[in-house]
CSV table of C-alpha atoms in Angstrom, one decimal:
chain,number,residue,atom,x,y,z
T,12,UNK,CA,18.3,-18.2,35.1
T,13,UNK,CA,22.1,-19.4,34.3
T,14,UNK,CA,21.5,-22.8,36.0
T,15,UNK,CA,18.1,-23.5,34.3
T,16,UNK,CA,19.3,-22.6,31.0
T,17,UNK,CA,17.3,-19.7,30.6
T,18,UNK,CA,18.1,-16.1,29.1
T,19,UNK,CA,15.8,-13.1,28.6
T,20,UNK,CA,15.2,-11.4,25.4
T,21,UNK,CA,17.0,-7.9,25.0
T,22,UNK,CA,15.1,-5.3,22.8
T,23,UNK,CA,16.6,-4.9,19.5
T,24,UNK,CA,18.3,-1.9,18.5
T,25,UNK,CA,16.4,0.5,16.2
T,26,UNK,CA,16.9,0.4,12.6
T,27,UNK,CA,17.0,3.8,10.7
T,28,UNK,CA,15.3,2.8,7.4
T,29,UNK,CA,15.2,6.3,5.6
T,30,UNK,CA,18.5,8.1,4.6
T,31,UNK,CA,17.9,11.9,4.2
T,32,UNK,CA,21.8,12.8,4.1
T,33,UNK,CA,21.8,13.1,-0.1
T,34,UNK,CA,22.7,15.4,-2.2
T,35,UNK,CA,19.7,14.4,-4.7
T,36,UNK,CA,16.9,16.5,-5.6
T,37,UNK,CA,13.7,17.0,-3.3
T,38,UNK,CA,10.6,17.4,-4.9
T,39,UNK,CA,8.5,20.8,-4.4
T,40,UNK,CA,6.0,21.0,-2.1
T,41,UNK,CA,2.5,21.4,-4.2
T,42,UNK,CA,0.2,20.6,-1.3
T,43,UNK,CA,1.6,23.5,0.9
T,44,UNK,CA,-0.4,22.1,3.6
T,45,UNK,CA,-3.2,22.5,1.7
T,46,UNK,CA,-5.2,19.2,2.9
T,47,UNK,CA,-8.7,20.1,2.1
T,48,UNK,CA,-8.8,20.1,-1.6
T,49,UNK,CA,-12.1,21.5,-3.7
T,50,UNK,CA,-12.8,18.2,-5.3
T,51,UNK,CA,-11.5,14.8,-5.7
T,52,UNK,CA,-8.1,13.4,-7.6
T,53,UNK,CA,-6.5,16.5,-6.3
T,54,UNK,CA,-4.4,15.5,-4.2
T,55,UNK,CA,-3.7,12.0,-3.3
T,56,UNK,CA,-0.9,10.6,-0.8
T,57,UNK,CA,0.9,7.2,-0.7
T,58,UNK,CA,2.1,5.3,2.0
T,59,UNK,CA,4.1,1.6,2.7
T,60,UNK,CA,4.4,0.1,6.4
T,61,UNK,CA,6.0,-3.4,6.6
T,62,UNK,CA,4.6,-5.9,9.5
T,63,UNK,CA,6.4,-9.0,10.6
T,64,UNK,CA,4.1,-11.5,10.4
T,65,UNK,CA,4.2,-15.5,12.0
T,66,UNK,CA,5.1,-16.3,8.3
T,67,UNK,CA,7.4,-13.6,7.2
T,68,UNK,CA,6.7,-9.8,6.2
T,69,UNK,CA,3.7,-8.6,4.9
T,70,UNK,CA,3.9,-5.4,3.1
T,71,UNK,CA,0.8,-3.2,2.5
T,72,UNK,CA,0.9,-0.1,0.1
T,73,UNK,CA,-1.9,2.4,0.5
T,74,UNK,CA,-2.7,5.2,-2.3
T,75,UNK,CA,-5.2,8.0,0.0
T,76,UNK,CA,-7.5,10.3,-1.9
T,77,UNK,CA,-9.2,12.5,0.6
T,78,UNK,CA,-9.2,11.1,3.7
T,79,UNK,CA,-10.0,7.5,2.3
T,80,UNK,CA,-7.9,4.7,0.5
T,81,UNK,CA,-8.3,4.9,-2.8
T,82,UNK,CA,-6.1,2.0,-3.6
T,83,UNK,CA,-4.3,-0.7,-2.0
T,84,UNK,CA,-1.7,-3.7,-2.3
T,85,UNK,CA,-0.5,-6.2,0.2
T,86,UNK,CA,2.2,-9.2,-0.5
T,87,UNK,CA,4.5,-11.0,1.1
T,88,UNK,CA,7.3,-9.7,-0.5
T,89,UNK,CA,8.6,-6.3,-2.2
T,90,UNK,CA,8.1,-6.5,-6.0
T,91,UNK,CA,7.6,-3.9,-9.0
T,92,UNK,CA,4.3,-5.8,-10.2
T,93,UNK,CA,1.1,-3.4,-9.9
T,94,UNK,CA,-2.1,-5.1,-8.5
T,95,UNK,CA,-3.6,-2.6,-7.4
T,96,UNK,CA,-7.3,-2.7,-5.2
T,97,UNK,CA,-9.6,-0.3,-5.9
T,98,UNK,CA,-12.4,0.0,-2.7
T,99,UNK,CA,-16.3,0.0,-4.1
């Protein structure tokens, strides 16, 4: 491979993204793994996955009421704006 200029691509390392060695307050635990609320607006979950895309990232945030998305957003780029899509 040397001689014909070539190299093979190594896995990258993986990146810890989430830091739970704090000394800052955690939240209580209201569901209590209680999933199957009575009625809806209960209790609702959020969630944010990043994707590397041909062009870049693409971030999608999902808001879940019940077993189905309530709301979502997708960009191209972390902001603080709110545009928010609401399903029918």
């Amino acid at each position: 491979m040397r001689e014909n200029g070539l190299s093979s691509k190594t896995p990258r390392r993986f990146r810890r993204t989430t830091d739970s060695k704090h000394n800052l307050p955690i939240a209580d635990n209201l569901v209590a793994r209680d999933f199957n609320p009575d009625a809806p607006n209960r209790i609702w979950g959020a969630d944010i996955t990043y994707v590397r895309a041909w062009a870049g990232w693409f971030y999608l945030a999902v808001v879940i009421d019940r077993s189905r998305a309530a709301s979502w957003d997708g960009r191209s780029a972390t902001t603080c704006e709110r545009s928010w899509s609401c399903p029918p």
